[in-house]
Short mmCIF file of N, CA and C in Angstrom, two decimals:
data_model
loop_
_atom_site.label_atom_id
_atom_site.label_comp_id
_atom_site.label_asym_id
_atom_site.label_seq_id
_atom_site.Cartn_x
_atom_site.Cartn_y
_atom_site.Cartn_z
N MET A 1 0.82 -1.16 0.10
CA MET A 1 -0.04 -0.02 -0.10
C MET A 1 0.90 1.22 -0.05
N SER A 2 0.58 2.11 -0.84
CA SER A 2 1.40 3.45 -1.02
C SER A 2 0.41 4.70 -0.83
N LEU A 3 0.70 5.45 0.15
CA LEU A 3 0.04 6.63 0.35
C LEU A 3 1.12 7.79 0.34
N ARG A 4 2.11 7.58 -0.57
CA ARG A 4 3.21 8.46 -0.47
C ARG A 4 2.94 9.94 -0.65
N TYR A 5 1.97 10.26 -1.52
CA TYR A 5 1.66 11.63 -1.76
C TYR A 5 0.68 12.18 -0.56
N VAL A 6 -0.16 11.35 -0.17
CA VAL A 6 -0.98 11.70 1.00
C VAL A 6 -0.21 11.81 2.29
N ASN A 7 0.72 11.08 2.48
CA ASN A 7 1.57 11.03 3.69
C ASN A 7 2.33 12.43 3.66
N ALA A 8 2.47 13.16 2.48
CA ALA A 8 3.12 14.26 2.63
C ALA A 8 2.64 15.52 3.14
N PHE A 9 1.10 15.41 3.33
CA PHE A 9 0.48 16.41 3.96
C PHE A 9 -0.40 16.09 5.08
N ALA A 10 -0.66 14.79 5.23
CA ALA A 10 -1.67 14.24 6.11
C ALA A 10 -1.10 14.53 7.62
N PRO A 11 0.05 14.36 7.89
CA PRO A 11 0.62 14.60 9.41
C PRO A 11 0.18 16.03 9.95
N GLU A 12 0.16 16.99 9.02
CA GLU A 12 -0.18 18.23 9.38
C GLU A 12 -1.69 18.58 9.69
N LEU A 13 -2.53 17.71 9.39
CA LEU A 13 -3.91 17.77 9.78
C LEU A 13 -4.29 17.34 11.20
N PRO A 14 -5.28 17.94 11.80
CA PRO A 14 -5.61 17.47 13.21
C PRO A 14 -6.01 15.98 13.05
N TYR A 15 -5.84 15.27 14.25
CA TYR A 15 -5.99 13.84 14.27
C TYR A 15 -7.18 13.39 13.67
N THR A 16 -8.43 13.78 14.07
CA THR A 16 -9.68 13.28 13.62
C THR A 16 -9.89 13.55 12.10
N LEU A 17 -9.41 14.58 11.68
CA LEU A 17 -9.52 15.10 10.20
C LEU A 17 -8.59 14.11 9.52
N ARG A 18 -7.24 13.94 10.01
CA ARG A 18 -6.29 13.14 9.23
C ARG A 18 -6.72 11.74 9.15
N GLU A 19 -7.41 11.07 10.17
CA GLU A 19 -7.82 9.77 10.27
C GLU A 19 -8.96 9.53 9.18
N GLN A 20 -9.77 10.54 9.10
CA GLN A 20 -11.00 10.44 7.97
C GLN A 20 -10.31 10.50 6.71
N VAL A 21 -9.37 11.34 6.41
CA VAL A 21 -8.79 11.42 5.10
C VAL A 21 -8.00 10.29 4.70
N LEU A 22 -7.06 9.70 5.72
CA LEU A 22 -6.39 8.49 5.42
C LEU A 22 -7.26 7.22 5.28
N ASP A 23 -8.22 7.09 6.02
CA ASP A 23 -9.25 5.94 5.93
C ASP A 23 -9.79 5.98 4.47
N TYR A 24 -10.34 7.20 4.06
CA TYR A 24 -10.90 7.35 2.81
C TYR A 24 -9.96 7.10 1.66
N ALA A 25 -8.74 7.60 1.75
CA ALA A 25 -7.65 7.23 0.77
C ALA A 25 -7.39 5.79 0.67
N ARG A 26 -7.21 5.10 1.91
CA ARG A 26 -6.96 3.75 1.84
C ARG A 26 -8.23 3.06 1.09
N SER A 27 -9.37 3.39 1.38
CA SER A 27 -10.41 2.67 0.62
C SER A 27 -10.44 2.87 -0.91
N VAL A 28 -9.96 3.97 -1.33
CA VAL A 28 -9.96 4.27 -2.67
C VAL A 28 -8.81 3.52 -3.24
N GLU A 29 -7.67 3.42 -2.56
CA GLU A 29 -6.54 2.57 -2.94
C GLU A 29 -6.96 1.14 -3.22
N ALA A 30 -7.74 0.58 -2.09
CA ALA A 30 -8.11 -0.83 -2.14
C ALA A 30 -8.95 -1.06 -3.38
N ALA A 31 -9.79 -0.06 -3.80
CA ALA A 31 -10.68 -0.19 -4.96
C ALA A 31 -10.05 0.11 -6.23
N SER A 32 -8.74 0.49 -6.19
CA SER A 32 -8.06 0.96 -7.43
C SER A 32 -8.08 0.07 -8.56
N GLN A 33 -8.07 -1.28 -8.37
CA GLN A 33 -7.99 -2.26 -9.40
C GLN A 33 -9.45 -2.21 -10.14
N GLU A 34 -10.38 -2.19 -9.42
CA GLU A 34 -11.73 -2.38 -9.96
C GLU A 34 -12.01 -0.87 -10.62
N ILE A 35 -11.51 0.13 -10.13
CA ILE A 35 -11.68 1.45 -10.69
C ILE A 35 -10.93 1.55 -12.00
N SER A 36 -9.89 0.95 -12.02
CA SER A 36 -9.01 0.88 -13.33
C SER A 36 -9.69 0.08 -14.27
N LYS A 37 -10.33 -1.02 -14.10
CA LYS A 37 -11.00 -1.97 -14.98
C LYS A 37 -12.14 -1.16 -15.60
N GLU A 38 -12.94 -0.50 -14.70
CA GLU A 38 -14.06 0.33 -15.22
C GLU A 38 -13.68 1.44 -15.97
N ALA A 39 -12.59 2.07 -15.75
CA ALA A 39 -12.05 3.18 -16.53
C ALA A 39 -11.34 2.67 -17.90
N GLU A 40 -11.04 1.36 -17.87
CA GLU A 40 -10.34 0.82 -19.06
C GLU A 40 -9.05 1.58 -19.20
N VAL A 41 -8.33 1.69 -18.01
CA VAL A 41 -7.02 2.31 -17.96
C VAL A 41 -6.04 1.31 -17.20
N LYS A 42 -4.80 1.24 -17.83
CA LYS A 42 -3.77 0.35 -17.22
C LYS A 42 -3.31 1.18 -15.91
N LEU A 43 -3.38 0.53 -14.89
CA LEU A 43 -3.09 1.10 -13.57
C LEU A 43 -1.57 0.93 -13.31
N THR A 44 -0.86 1.94 -13.24
CA THR A 44 0.60 2.04 -12.93
C THR A 44 0.59 2.41 -11.45
N ASP A 45 1.74 2.26 -10.75
CA ASP A 45 1.98 2.72 -9.43
C ASP A 45 1.74 4.16 -9.25
N GLU A 46 2.23 4.90 -10.33
CA GLU A 46 2.09 6.32 -10.33
C GLU A 46 0.67 6.82 -10.41
N LEU A 47 -0.05 6.24 -11.34
CA LEU A 47 -1.50 6.64 -11.57
C LEU A 47 -2.24 6.22 -10.17
N ARG A 48 -2.01 5.06 -9.50
CA ARG A 48 -2.62 4.69 -8.29
C ARG A 48 -2.26 5.87 -7.24
N ASP A 49 -1.10 6.20 -7.19
CA ASP A 49 -0.68 7.20 -6.20
C ASP A 49 -1.43 8.61 -6.46
N GLN A 50 -1.52 8.84 -7.67
CA GLN A 50 -2.31 10.19 -8.06
C GLN A 50 -3.76 10.14 -7.77
N LEU A 51 -4.30 8.87 -7.91
CA LEU A 51 -5.71 8.78 -7.76
C LEU A 51 -5.88 8.72 -6.22
N VAL A 52 -5.16 8.14 -5.51
CA VAL A 52 -5.33 8.22 -4.06
C VAL A 52 -5.11 9.55 -3.50
N LEU A 53 -4.21 10.19 -4.07
CA LEU A 53 -4.06 11.75 -3.60
C LEU A 53 -5.28 12.57 -3.97
N VAL A 54 -5.81 12.39 -5.14
CA VAL A 54 -7.19 13.00 -5.46
C VAL A 54 -8.17 12.66 -4.55
N ALA A 55 -8.27 11.36 -4.09
CA ALA A 55 -9.33 10.85 -3.28
C ALA A 55 -9.17 11.55 -1.87
N ALA A 56 -7.94 11.83 -1.36
CA ALA A 56 -7.65 12.35 -0.04
C ALA A 56 -7.96 13.89 -0.10
N VAL A 57 -7.61 14.53 -1.09
CA VAL A 57 -7.99 15.94 -1.37
C VAL A 57 -9.37 16.12 -1.58
N ARG A 58 -10.02 15.20 -2.25
CA ARG A 58 -11.59 15.23 -2.39
C ARG A 58 -12.23 15.17 -0.90
N LYS A 59 -11.71 14.15 -0.08
CA LYS A 59 -12.32 14.01 1.16
C LYS A 59 -12.12 15.15 2.02
N LEU A 60 -10.80 15.83 2.04
CA LEU A 60 -10.49 16.89 2.84
C LEU A 60 -11.31 18.14 2.41
N HIS A 61 -11.47 18.31 1.08
CA HIS A 61 -12.29 19.49 0.72
C HIS A 61 -13.76 19.20 1.01
N SER A 62 -14.22 18.11 0.86
CA SER A 62 -15.66 17.79 1.26
C SER A 62 -15.98 18.12 2.72
N ILE A 63 -15.03 17.72 3.55
CA ILE A 63 -15.30 17.91 5.01
C ILE A 63 -15.26 19.54 5.28
N CYS A 64 -14.23 20.16 4.85
CA CYS A 64 -13.98 21.63 5.06
C CYS A 64 -15.16 22.44 4.32
N SER A 65 -15.38 22.01 3.14
CA SER A 65 -16.57 22.65 2.42
C SER A 65 -18.00 22.59 3.28
N SER A 66 -18.26 21.45 3.61
CA SER A 66 -19.46 21.25 4.29
C SER A 66 -19.51 22.06 5.56
N SER A 67 -18.44 21.97 6.24
CA SER A 67 -18.38 22.89 7.49
C SER A 67 -18.48 24.22 7.31
N TYR A 68 -17.65 24.77 6.31
CA TYR A 68 -17.82 26.14 5.84
C TYR A 68 -19.27 26.58 5.34
N TRP A 69 -19.85 25.85 4.63
CA TRP A 69 -21.18 26.28 4.11
C TRP A 69 -22.19 26.16 5.09
N LEU A 70 -22.12 25.21 6.05
CA LEU A 70 -23.04 24.99 7.03
C LEU A 70 -23.00 26.29 8.03
N LEU A 71 -21.74 26.73 8.31
CA LEU A 71 -21.67 27.81 9.14
C LEU A 71 -22.05 29.06 8.43
N TYR A 72 -21.67 29.21 7.21
CA TYR A 72 -22.12 30.31 6.41
C TYR A 72 -23.66 30.51 6.32
N ASN A 73 -24.20 29.51 5.84
CA ASN A 73 -25.75 29.43 5.74
C ASN A 73 -26.37 29.61 6.99
N SER A 74 -26.00 29.08 8.12
CA SER A 74 -26.56 29.07 9.40
C SER A 74 -26.60 30.53 9.82
N THR A 75 -25.56 31.33 9.60
CA THR A 75 -25.34 32.72 10.17
C THR A 75 -26.35 33.49 9.20
N ARG A 76 -26.48 33.20 7.99
CA ARG A 76 -27.31 34.00 7.03
C ARG A 76 -28.76 33.72 7.30
N LEU A 77 -29.01 32.43 7.45
CA LEU A 77 -30.52 32.11 7.79
C LEU A 77 -31.01 32.77 9.09
N LEU A 78 -30.18 32.91 10.13
CA LEU A 78 -30.49 33.39 11.44
C LEU A 78 -30.65 34.93 11.42
N GLY A 79 -30.13 35.59 10.47
CA GLY A 79 -30.26 37.04 10.23
C GLY A 79 -29.40 37.86 10.99
N ASN A 80 -29.65 39.11 11.09
CA ASN A 80 -28.81 40.13 11.74
C ASN A 80 -28.90 40.14 13.24
N ASP A 81 -29.81 39.46 13.78
CA ASP A 81 -29.91 39.35 15.24
C ASP A 81 -28.93 38.38 15.96
N VAL A 82 -28.19 37.50 15.07
CA VAL A 82 -27.42 36.47 15.63
C VAL A 82 -26.05 36.88 15.13
N SER A 83 -25.03 36.86 15.93
CA SER A 83 -23.72 37.28 15.53
C SER A 83 -22.91 36.13 15.05
N GLY A 84 -23.20 34.87 15.56
CA GLY A 84 -22.64 33.71 15.06
C GLY A 84 -23.27 32.50 15.56
N VAL A 85 -22.58 31.35 15.35
CA VAL A 85 -23.15 30.01 15.70
C VAL A 85 -22.16 29.43 16.77
N ARG A 86 -22.77 29.03 17.75
CA ARG A 86 -21.83 28.52 18.94
C ARG A 86 -21.78 26.94 18.83
N VAL A 87 -20.58 26.45 18.73
CA VAL A 87 -20.41 24.97 18.70
C VAL A 87 -19.30 24.69 19.85
N GLY A 88 -19.80 23.97 20.83
CA GLY A 88 -18.90 23.77 21.92
C GLY A 88 -18.68 25.13 22.66
N GLY A 89 -17.35 25.30 22.74
CA GLY A 89 -16.86 26.59 23.34
C GLY A 89 -16.62 27.59 22.46
N THR A 90 -16.67 27.29 21.09
CA THR A 90 -16.32 28.32 20.14
C THR A 90 -17.56 28.93 19.39
N THR A 91 -17.47 30.17 19.17
CA THR A 91 -18.55 30.83 18.44
C THR A 91 -17.92 31.26 16.87
N PHE A 92 -18.62 30.67 16.05
CA PHE A 92 -18.10 30.79 14.57
C PHE A 92 -19.16 31.91 14.05
N SER A 93 -18.56 32.83 13.43
CA SER A 93 -19.18 33.89 12.57
C SER A 93 -18.28 34.29 11.35
N PRO A 94 -18.82 34.86 10.33
CA PRO A 94 -18.13 35.27 9.35
C PRO A 94 -16.74 36.08 9.57
N GLU A 95 -16.83 36.67 10.82
CA GLU A 95 -15.55 37.45 11.15
C GLU A 95 -14.61 36.51 12.09
N SER A 96 -15.07 35.44 12.48
CA SER A 96 -14.09 34.65 13.38
C SER A 96 -12.89 34.05 12.58
N ALA A 97 -11.90 33.82 13.43
CA ALA A 97 -10.60 33.34 12.88
C ALA A 97 -10.79 31.95 12.16
N HIS A 98 -11.73 31.05 12.97
CA HIS A 98 -11.76 29.64 12.55
C HIS A 98 -12.61 29.73 11.15
N PHE A 99 -13.61 30.54 11.10
CA PHE A 99 -14.45 30.63 9.80
C PHE A 99 -13.50 31.19 8.64
N ARG A 100 -12.69 32.09 8.91
CA ARG A 100 -11.81 32.66 7.88
C ARG A 100 -10.71 31.47 7.53
N GLN A 101 -10.22 30.72 8.44
CA GLN A 101 -9.29 29.69 8.21
C GLN A 101 -9.99 28.58 7.30
N LEU A 102 -11.15 28.28 7.50
CA LEU A 102 -11.86 27.30 6.72
C LEU A 102 -11.91 27.81 5.18
N GLY A 103 -12.39 29.07 5.12
CA GLY A 103 -12.37 29.67 3.82
C GLY A 103 -11.07 29.75 3.11
N ALA A 104 -10.03 29.97 3.88
CA ALA A 104 -8.70 30.04 3.29
C ALA A 104 -8.21 28.64 2.83
N LEU A 105 -8.50 27.72 3.61
CA LEU A 105 -8.16 26.30 3.44
C LEU A 105 -8.90 25.83 2.09
N LEU A 106 -10.04 26.18 1.95
CA LEU A 106 -10.77 25.82 0.69
C LEU A 106 -10.09 26.42 -0.43
N SER A 107 -9.78 27.68 -0.42
CA SER A 107 -9.21 28.47 -1.48
C SER A 107 -7.82 27.78 -1.74
N ASP A 108 -7.14 27.50 -0.76
CA ASP A 108 -5.68 26.77 -0.76
C ASP A 108 -5.88 25.45 -1.58
N LEU A 109 -6.83 24.64 -1.11
CA LEU A 109 -7.00 23.37 -1.79
C LEU A 109 -7.35 23.43 -3.27
N GLU A 110 -8.23 24.47 -3.56
CA GLU A 110 -8.45 24.66 -5.05
C GLU A 110 -7.24 25.20 -5.75
N ALA A 111 -6.44 25.97 -5.13
CA ALA A 111 -5.24 26.47 -5.79
C ALA A 111 -4.27 25.29 -6.01
N VAL A 112 -4.14 24.30 -5.09
CA VAL A 112 -3.25 23.24 -5.25
C VAL A 112 -3.85 22.39 -6.38
N LEU A 113 -5.03 22.21 -6.56
CA LEU A 113 -5.60 21.34 -7.65
C LEU A 113 -5.35 22.02 -8.93
N ASN A 114 -5.52 23.41 -8.95
CA ASN A 114 -5.37 24.07 -10.31
C ASN A 114 -3.91 23.96 -10.61
N ASP A 115 -2.96 24.06 -9.63
CA ASP A 115 -1.48 23.90 -9.92
C ASP A 115 -1.18 22.65 -10.49
N GLN A 116 -1.92 21.59 -10.15
CA GLN A 116 -1.76 20.20 -10.67
C GLN A 116 -2.51 19.86 -11.87
N GLY A 117 -3.16 20.93 -12.48
CA GLY A 117 -3.84 20.62 -13.64
C GLY A 117 -5.28 20.05 -13.43
N LEU A 118 -5.74 20.19 -12.26
CA LEU A 118 -7.05 19.54 -11.92
C LEU A 118 -7.89 20.71 -11.44
N SER A 119 -9.21 20.36 -11.30
CA SER A 119 -10.08 21.50 -10.80
C SER A 119 -11.11 20.73 -9.85
N ILE A 120 -11.77 21.36 -9.09
CA ILE A 120 -12.84 20.69 -8.06
C ILE A 120 -13.79 20.02 -8.90
N GLU A 121 -14.15 20.48 -10.09
CA GLU A 121 -15.07 19.86 -10.93
C GLU A 121 -14.63 18.51 -11.40
N VAL A 122 -13.40 18.27 -11.76
CA VAL A 122 -12.93 16.98 -12.14
C VAL A 122 -12.76 16.10 -10.89
N VAL A 123 -12.39 16.68 -9.70
CA VAL A 123 -12.32 15.81 -8.51
C VAL A 123 -13.61 15.34 -8.05
N ARG A 124 -14.68 15.89 -8.35
CA ARG A 124 -16.12 15.57 -8.00
C ARG A 124 -16.62 14.42 -8.84
N GLN A 125 -16.01 14.10 -9.91
CA GLN A 125 -16.38 13.10 -10.82
C GLN A 125 -16.27 11.67 -10.22
N PRO A 126 -16.96 10.73 -10.79
CA PRO A 126 -16.75 9.39 -10.39
C PRO A 126 -15.22 8.95 -10.54
N TYR A 127 -14.84 8.07 -9.72
CA TYR A 127 -13.43 7.68 -9.76
C TYR A 127 -12.93 7.13 -11.11
N PRO A 128 -13.56 6.33 -11.89
CA PRO A 128 -13.16 5.84 -13.11
C PRO A 128 -12.99 7.03 -13.99
N GLN A 129 -13.77 8.08 -13.99
CA GLN A 129 -13.49 9.36 -14.88
C GLN A 129 -12.39 10.02 -14.46
N ILE A 130 -12.18 10.05 -13.12
CA ILE A 130 -10.89 10.73 -12.63
C ILE A 130 -9.60 10.01 -13.11
N LEU A 131 -9.69 8.79 -12.93
CA LEU A 131 -8.48 7.97 -13.36
C LEU A 131 -8.43 8.09 -14.96
N HIS A 132 -9.39 8.21 -15.66
CA HIS A 132 -9.17 8.28 -17.08
C HIS A 132 -8.73 9.75 -17.42
N PHE A 133 -9.16 10.69 -16.63
CA PHE A 133 -8.59 12.02 -16.69
C PHE A 133 -7.05 12.08 -16.50
N LEU A 134 -6.73 11.57 -15.27
CA LEU A 134 -5.42 11.54 -14.83
C LEU A 134 -4.44 10.83 -16.08
N ALA A 135 -4.93 9.77 -16.41
CA ALA A 135 -4.08 8.95 -17.41
C ALA A 135 -4.03 9.56 -18.92
N ASN A 136 -5.12 10.20 -19.20
CA ASN A 136 -5.19 10.76 -20.78
C ASN A 136 -5.31 12.13 -21.01
N GLU A 137 -5.86 12.88 -20.12
CA GLU A 137 -6.38 14.22 -20.50
C GLU A 137 -5.52 15.30 -19.70
N ARG A 138 -4.75 14.89 -18.68
CA ARG A 138 -4.02 15.75 -17.94
C ARG A 138 -2.78 16.05 -18.76
N LYS A 139 -2.31 17.27 -18.53
CA LYS A 139 -1.02 17.81 -19.32
C LYS A 139 0.13 17.11 -18.86
N PRO A 140 0.92 16.53 -19.78
CA PRO A 140 2.06 15.53 -19.40
C PRO A 140 2.99 16.10 -18.28
N ASP A 141 3.24 17.48 -18.37
CA ASP A 141 4.19 18.06 -17.38
C ASP A 141 3.71 18.27 -15.99
N GLN A 142 2.45 17.87 -15.77
CA GLN A 142 1.80 18.05 -14.33
C GLN A 142 1.65 16.60 -13.65
#
């Protein structure tokens, strides 16, 4: 099992987030042969590593995006009378540091994808389509 690209960034994540991302990446890696067959793409070690990295980024983006939009929409729905949403001991508002960090993380993830010749739209596709894209449509220098 190789999570070499994922292991490059996963240790920086908080424990529970890291475990969710790693577990998801491992599940996609375990299914990579079946994904390859469905995509009709010869699976190399490099393509598998790229697919697993995309899976990890997809999971991380999904978790962060859902949290960000849940908080954003909650503050908007509650109107001007409420300054934020309290979760545990932390209040989240569009002005809070945590809320801004989530937004920055989403932007950073999308920038990393763009730097790699990918987009969030590609990452959201079914895995056979992602693998096909990685093998055939992505620019060779990326």
